[in-house]
Amino acid sequence: GVVRQAMASYQEFIQQNEDRDGVRFSWNLWPSSRLEATRLVVPVSCLFTPLKERPDLPPVQYEPVLCSRANCKAVLNPLCQVDFRAKIWACNFCFQRNPFPPSYAGISEVNQPAELMPQFSTIEYIVQRGATAPLIFLYVVDTCLEEEDLQALKESLQMSLSLLPPNALVGLITFGRMVQVHELSCEGIAKSYVFRGTKDLSSKQIQEMLGLTKPAASAQQGRPVAPQDAAASCRFLQPVHRVDMNLTDLLGELQRDPWPVPQGKRPLRSTGVALTVAVGLLEGTFPNTGARVMLFIGGPPTQGPGMVVGDELKTPIRSWHDIQKDNARHLKKATKYYEAMANRSAVNGHCIDIYACALDQTGLLEMKCLSNLTGGHIVMGDSFNTSLFKQTFQRVFSKDLNGDFRMAFGGVLEIKTSREVKVCGSIGPCVSLNSKGSCVSENEMGIGGTSQWKVCGLNPSTTLGIFFEVVNQHNAPVPQGGRGAIQFVTQYQHSNTQRRIRVTTIARNWADAQSQIQHIESSFDQEAAAVLMARLGVFRAESEEGPDVLRWLDRQLIRLCQKFGQFNKDDPTSFKLSESLSLYPQFMFHLRRSPFLQVFNNSPDESSYYRHHFVRQDLTQSLIMIQPILYSYSFHGPPEPVLLDSSSILPDRILLMDTFFQLVIYHGEDTLADTESTIAQWRKNFKQLLLAPLDDAQEILQTRFPMPRYIDTEHGGSQARFLLSKVNPSQTHNNLYAWGQETGAPILTDDVSLQVFMDHLKKLAVSSSA
Amino acid sequence: MSQQGYVAAPPYSQAQPGMGGYQGGFGGGPAQPLYGHYGGPPQAFAAPPAGMMKSPVSSAAGMPPPPASNQYNPNVQQNGAHPQRYPAPQAASVYGQPLQSPYNSMASMAPPPAQQLTNQMSSMNLGNYAPGPMQSPPPPTSSVQQPFQTSPPQAMGQPQMSPGPQSPHMSPQMSPQQSPMSGPPMGGPPMGGPPMGGPPMGGPPMGGPPMGGPPMGGTPMGGPQMTGPPMAGMGRPFPGPPGPGGFQQPGPGAAGPPGYPQQAGQFGGNMAGHQPGMPGAFPGAPGGMAGPPQKKLDPDSIPSITQVIEDDQVKRGGQVYSTNIRGQIPPLVTTDFTVQDQGNASPRFMRCTTYSLPCTADLAKQCQVPLASIIKPLANLPENETPLYVVNHGETGPIRCNRCKAYMCPYMQFIDGGRRYQCGFCNCVNEVPVFYFQHLDHMGRRVDFYERPELSLGSYEFVATLDYCKNNKPPNPPAYIFMIDVSYNNIKSGLVKLICDELKNLLEHLPSEEGVEASAIKVGFVTYNKVLHFYNVKSALAQPQMMVVSDTAEMFVPLLDGFLVNYQDSRAVISNLLDQIPDMFADTNESETVFVPVIQAGVEAFKAAECSGKLFIFQSSMPTAEAPGKLKNRDDKKLVNTDKEKTLFQPQKGVYEQLSKECVAQGCCVDLFLFPNQYMDIATMADVPSHTGGSVYKYNNFQVETDGEHFLRDLRKDVQKSIGFDAIMRVRTSTGFRATEFFGAIHMNNTTDIEMAAVDCDKALTVEFKHDDTLSEETGAHMQCALLYTTINGQRRLRIHNLSLNCSSQLSELYKSCETDSLINFFSKSACRAILNQPLKTVREILVNQTAHMLACYRKNCASPSAASQLILPDAMKVFPVYINSLMKTAPLVGSTELSTDDRAHQRLLIMGMGVEETQLLLYPRLTPLHNMDVSIKTHPAPVRCSEERLTDSGMFLLENGHSMFLWLGQAIPPDLVQNIFNLPSLAHLQGNMCALPELDNPLSNKVRAIINDLIEKRPNSMKLHIVRQKDKPEMVFRQFLVEDKGLHGGASYMDFLCYVHREIRQLLT
């Protein structure tokens, strides 16, 4: 009895499920009919982390057993009914009865294969078939950088060679006004192929121009190329152990783009063509092999296809204002160009990272799809000569406890559902594989219309939001004692080049919303729900006007409050929410203010960057993004989390705020002052106090990807704005005196405070007219 | 076509298509009917000219007459027109005249038409003349000498020239030949030829050389006497009845016949027979004329180029030629002299077709002598002549006339106490700038006259100010880019390695301006097949970098810094690169190449570096790879001798045309080194070089062992020659005439500015002038050629050449002041341009017609009266017909399917850029006997006439025309000579592919090699030495350079041609 479980045990259940399966559902009891499900406002949906690190889960060395029904092919799992005597198992999705394969002849109640044991609801198989291909890393490097930046970048790249798997293939493309593809295996002379930076080329042209005549065999779709053949056929991608000396020298000799940049002009940067060449090169030589294109840019594309801004400095790069006024000349064309390229790259299973380091925008808005659709990283910084970039880049090559790289390639996620449920779509770093089938809903949410998605690049934290629809009709009986089940099948290329399949099968009980609404309410995972709703909001924001998205979010929130709030009609003061929903409005409040939905004060590139990370991080990180965490350090006790509220800003506190993207240490007024009154008190523990938040910050800095911007500021400092813009403006210049003194710092804003927001929400929720 | 008649004969003896034309005209045939034709009324004669043009009719040697005449009707009419203008001269008078009077007679000769006819008809009576000299001399070989000495007057040819000196030279050679064969045969058939020869010499020529005095003295002398004999020859043939038969029917003249029969056979056996000369081109005609031929004319009796050259050398060689006199005629190009600039440009820079212009357009039209100047603006000066001074007029730039913009020069007349000057070109009166003011002396000359080159010299340079620079920025030094085709052929042949090895050496010796140590020239390297490889050779690099550009559809240069470098700075990296290139492509199997993108790359590189420069492209095949300018084989021998033949010479349009423009705009000169194994469409590929002042070198079936050295010599010369870039030239003239046509390796956007991406010391352009108005005898005519260019050190300069000519209302002055070598340069270039647009036949017709016209006009207006049958040539033009005949036998102009289209196109382009020296040499190669020279004398032995007759079985001859060089070895060459030269016991041991003589330490070997090396060194192009043995197959190639003989691929012998021209003249005069 799920019903019997108490609130507290739900927390446990949720945590367990997340730990074991990497799954967080918005509802852990599912309404048994479509109608009831829609009334719940928040859809049945989950955050799924396909490659969640499971050090305790050794992969099995065999292949999964599949349901024999052609349109099912579900994987044998603990939910299946097994007839040990007959050596038959029944598929829990289609009820097909399948004989076990011969190798399972020895099974019995006491001798069960792992996939039948409940603790293996998530299990990983190693596929032995097929040749394994080495990983491929193709560096695409902008040379229109300041000398200092280029030097730093060169060093980072040289350093990275030692981090790559020794058998990995590596390639180098540099670009500025022209695009150069470097041949790596030549002695005595450094060879490269050069492309004009203004001319779009088809993949075929690129391969011809590179002298890569494609052997017929390797052209076949869906088959990785035998590594030896591939290596022989491509002088541009060579095993790192063989060319690291050459490549180190080559990188060392790399010069800034030599073409003169006249006064008042931007350097001509052929990013578009460079990417086309990179994608074309891989497409021709290593289709369907794990590969990572790593683009390093120090400015926007200024010529050729994919150009984001002209080279005239007097014409600034587009702002949100320009975009809203439909005044961004190159936006549509460039976006279309990069989207087409991203889709091609995704088809071939290659992911594209963008490392953009510049003070101004670099065109991430237009280029973001390259990473978003292929599962690549986007890293944004001010300069390549910062620890933010250097350490983040290093972290790309971090290893897990087994010594394997925390990256995987060419992932295909397939979802199978039991009959009462269908999948509406997914939001995350993936593209649709357009696989229609019986479990695909017509109602699309996110990237829908399919039950399979390609995730070209993924790591242990890559998390997709997946949305479902309950399709059981209201008058149909709830399956007696039945449970709804969902199976996630993720095939991918492990960083050790193995092909693997991870299978997660989960089930949730059905509940009748009319009779068991409290149970359903208490099964609500408000954190997951907030993140999932946020993903829907962000997804909408990509195509809709900002205010519309906010209105939609508000409406959803109000409806949810109406549905689950306890109140007397038209009496806002009577409004109450149960514990399982109590934090949800606050999440929504902060989400509304977040850079994911607000573009004010952010450049289009920044917005793209924030959204990029938001739709791929796991629940914890996502929540931090929605509602930053604030810790307070004082002499009065141990560090404590405090409200993200202006009232938390006190003179004698040091605050540490983590917004995911920034780590802000804020020294209160008095912690700086060397005043008579406090000096004695401070003297003793001063150092310790000052160090404590720094140490805590370090911990975050060392683990997070991308490394956050570290801001050490103080009362009155200009950088303090990072903190002040995040806290709930409970005290503003407008209401300061109403609140008396002693508490907090006023924020100079006209934004509404949480209090005002809540008041308004209550009013609307209880309104009979709503 | 025409060959049928000759089919029986051995291959190369055959009449080539080209000949056909002539044949046809003349009725080639054997047939008597023909004869009748000629003998007949004037109309009959009219026909022949038409025949000249090679025509279908020509075909049958045997069956010419009737159809021929029909076809040519139109021509007939044309000709008809001329005659009217030039009434036939009286025949008799000339002959009658005493030696002394010739000059007079020339002036006044207006024989009545009627007579003319009679003349012609009857005249054919060479007999009259013959009696004397002609016939007697021929027979005895030894006698040859005698005639000269004993009876100068008679001996036509010889006499004219200073009898003394020349006879000795000639005689030795002649004698052997003549003795056996020539003696008798000559007399007979050649008729036509010889007679002519006679006259020319006699008349004017004589006068010229011998008599110091201009026309008078000399001419008269020779005139009468000389003429006498030749005519005689003529006379006979014509009158002679059956003559024609002679040709085909050996029968006719049993006696003379010996010659004839042989000919026929002889053509084949050519060698054997001596007569080569005759039959050649105008087989039919001469034959016809010769008719009765019992006696051949003595070939020595017709004007000889070698003689003319030698005479001039004797007369003016070693002397100082001061350019202080207006309209004076410089020594011949072949003469060794020193120039002192005293106010007119040295003839090394400018030569003219005539130094006395006719005063009116009517006169010019009447004589049809082209008025042209051949300008070699950057010609090298010998060491003993002063290099040009550089004048700096300061920030305001050179002083120029306000109206016509002519530059300050000796023709500016200072007036008003020196405060103003009147322009010598447009007569505008200009203020003298304050800083330039100077007082005048009592002569009205500025007192600083001798201190200022621009006031006292014909040639000098100005420092150009920024106004004369592109974008008003001082130019950068030029760059040389070496672009090497590394496709399979070139790798396999070893060429790539050869080039790379040589470059290391060559780059140490890049040219620089005088007085400057280090060359400022930047260098760059590209290799290519169907993609291009650029190299970064920046000095800072540890090793070179190669950048491949495959996008040949839109060429670009992939790098800026490090592509064009200073050689000395980057020597190590470049050396490293040159070592690697042959290895890098050692395994290539790429056989396709691109071409246009290669040049585009060069242009782009220059653009990026903001400089001008030169591309050295080494290519072995037609560009067939998919790229702009891709070519297809369009060679089609079937077009030869059709109206579409011109298309073989026309470049493909489109991208090549555009490319030339781009190159010129950027100052990008293209030099092509081609190594073809088959057709390459040179007409198209060489289009860009030929518009950018570039050169095209071609090495067929290149092999490193045999052609390597030759090629490397060319390359060295080419890299090291002095050159100017990004040039624009303008020729200004005084009022009354102006430059209207320009021929050369140039590009013109408008009608006055001559644009040249580059111009080197060997490139000459020919400028034709036309009258605007009447010229004044008093002031004469001035021309100023101003060349704005960038030196190899990157300085912007203006080079000025000034030349003043006389003007005269007397045509005789014009003819007296003609320079044949310049005339022939003009005709060569105009013909080579004309064949792009007109059928070759027409072009050849025009050449012959104009030749006849010029000579007829002379005869009519300047020569003393003489028998119509007598050929009278102006002294200054007496050898003109040899050259014209030779010109028509050059590859481009002779319509032969046996010549490769590429060779023809190549030669056509070569000619377009040639100076006077080069066309002279090309059209009359030097044939020098080496077997009997005095090895102790420093000078080279004297050349002999370019005719097979001058060869001897036991001799060794060197033949050279500036582009090819042959060492010909007679069959009976003495073994000790072979031993001395080749270190071999006999000729039989000679290896076929030898292309250099072994270095043997004996006087003969030393001398021979010295001569050869000297020539190779001296000529603008290096030459490959071909060693040919008499009767060996390769001898055929050699023979086509014996320009006095009948052409191997068609074309008349000198003598036949002369006869023909004579007939034309007479036609015109009737």
PDB file of C-alpha atoms in Angstrom, chain A residues 178-180 183 186-199 201 208-211 250 253-255 258-260, chain B residues 531 535 538 540-561 576-577 580 584 608:
ATOM      1  CA  MET A 178      40.185  31.318 -43.571  1.00  0.00           C
ATOM      2  CA  VAL A 179      39.652  27.829 -42.296  1.00  0.00           C
ATOM      3  CA  GLN A 180      42.581  25.470 -41.990  1.00  0.00           C
ATOM      4  CA  GLU A 183      47.168  17.247 -41.369  1.00  0.00           C
ATOM      5  CA  CYS A 186      53.400  14.653 -41.625  1.00  0.00           C
ATOM      6  CA  GLU A 187      57.059  14.880 -40.959  1.00  0.00           C
ATOM      7  CA  GLY A 188      59.232  17.756 -41.961  1.00  0.00           C
ATOM      8  CA  ILE A 189      56.513  20.064 -43.073  1.00  0.00           C
ATOM      9  CA  ALA A 190      53.301  21.163 -41.499  1.00  0.00           C
ATOM     10  CA  LYS A 191      50.472  20.618 -43.926  1.00  0.00           C
ATOM     11  CA  SER A 192      47.020  22.006 -43.838  1.00  0.00           C
ATOM     12  CA  TYR A 193      44.069  22.352 -46.151  1.00  0.00           C
ATOM     13  CA  VAL A 194      42.625  25.797 -46.396  1.00  0.00           C
ATOM     14  CA  PHE A 195      39.061  26.844 -47.105  1.00  0.00           C
ATOM     15  CA  ARG A 196      37.704  30.233 -47.896  1.00  0.00           C
ATOM     16  CA  GLY A 197      35.779  31.537 -44.940  1.00  0.00           C
ATOM     17  CA  THR A 198      32.903  32.868 -46.935  1.00  0.00           C
ATOM     18  CA  LYS A 199      31.768  29.928 -48.938  1.00  0.00           C
ATOM     19  CA  LEU A 201      30.311  23.873 -48.970  1.00  0.00           C
ATOM     20  CA  GLU A 208      36.671  15.993 -52.153  1.00  0.00           C
ATOM     21  CA  MET A 209      38.653  19.030 -51.282  1.00  0.00           C
ATOM     22  CA  LEU A 210      40.280  17.230 -48.430  1.00  0.00           C
ATOM     23  CA  GLY A 211      41.151  14.404 -50.766  1.00  0.00           C
ATOM     24  CA  LEU A 250      51.711  22.604 -34.134  1.00  0.00           C
ATOM     25  CA  GLU A 253      53.420  27.468 -33.479  1.00  0.00           C
ATOM     26  CA  LEU A 254      49.853  28.520 -33.910  1.00  0.00           C
ATOM     27  CA  GLN A 255      49.739  32.234 -34.626  1.00  0.00           C
ATOM     28  CA  PRO A 258      47.628  37.168 -39.710  1.00  0.00           C
ATOM     29  CA  TRP A 259      45.197  39.141 -41.805  1.00  0.00           C
ATOM     30  CA  PRO A 260      45.151  42.754 -40.846  1.00  0.00           C
TER      31      PRO A 260
ATOM     32  CA  VAL B 531      44.779  21.619 -56.046  1.00  0.00           C
ATOM     33  CA  TYR B 535      54.031  27.442 -48.517  1.00  0.00           C
ATOM     34  CA  LYS B 538      58.596  32.737 -42.758  1.00  0.00           C
ATOM     35  CA  ALA B 540      60.883  32.391 -37.842  1.00  0.00           C
ATOM     36  CA  LEU B 541      59.552  28.939 -38.620  1.00  0.00           C
ATOM     37  CA  ALA B 542      61.470  25.832 -37.770  1.00  0.00           C
ATOM     38  CA  GLN B 543      60.050  24.120 -40.793  1.00  0.00           C
ATOM     39  CA  PRO B 544      57.964  25.237 -43.717  1.00  0.00           C
ATOM     40  CA  GLN B 545      54.209  24.986 -43.627  1.00  0.00           C
ATOM     41  CA  MET B 546      52.144  23.774 -46.512  1.00  0.00           C
ATOM     42  CA  MET B 547      48.648  25.039 -47.061  1.00  0.00           C
ATOM     43  CA  VAL B 548      46.460  23.233 -49.515  1.00  0.00           C
ATOM     44  CA  VAL B 549      43.685  25.044 -51.279  1.00  0.00           C
ATOM     45  CA  SER B 550      41.323  22.736 -53.076  1.00  0.00           C
ATOM     46  CA  ASP B 551      38.638  25.248 -53.808  1.00  0.00           C
ATOM     47  CA  THR B 552      39.830  26.071 -57.267  1.00  0.00           C
ATOM     48  CA  ALA B 553      36.477  27.449 -58.271  1.00  0.00           C
ATOM     49  CA  GLU B 554      37.102  30.583 -56.275  1.00  0.00           C
ATOM     50  CA  MET B 555      40.778  30.918 -55.761  1.00  0.00           C
ATOM     51  CA  PHE B 556      42.222  32.727 -52.796  1.00  0.00           C
ATOM     52  CA  VAL B 557      45.523  32.961 -51.028  1.00  0.00           C
ATOM     53  CA  PRO B 558      45.406  31.185 -47.714  1.00  0.00           C
ATOM     54  CA  LEU B 559      48.122  33.100 -45.970  1.00  0.00           C
ATOM     55  CA  LEU B 560      49.527  36.547 -45.833  1.00  0.00           C
ATOM     56  CA  ASP B 561      52.499  36.588 -43.612  1.00  0.00           C
ATOM     57  CA  ASN B 576      64.359  22.937 -46.372  1.00  0.00           C
ATOM     58  CA  LEU B 577      61.212  23.311 -48.438  1.00  0.00           C
ATOM     59  CA  GLN B 580      61.255  18.324 -49.445  1.00  0.00           C
ATOM     60  CA  MET B 584      56.537  14.987 -50.846  1.00  0.00           C
ATOM     61  CA  ALA B 608      47.202  40.987 -50.594  1.00  0.00           C
TER      62      ALA B 608
END
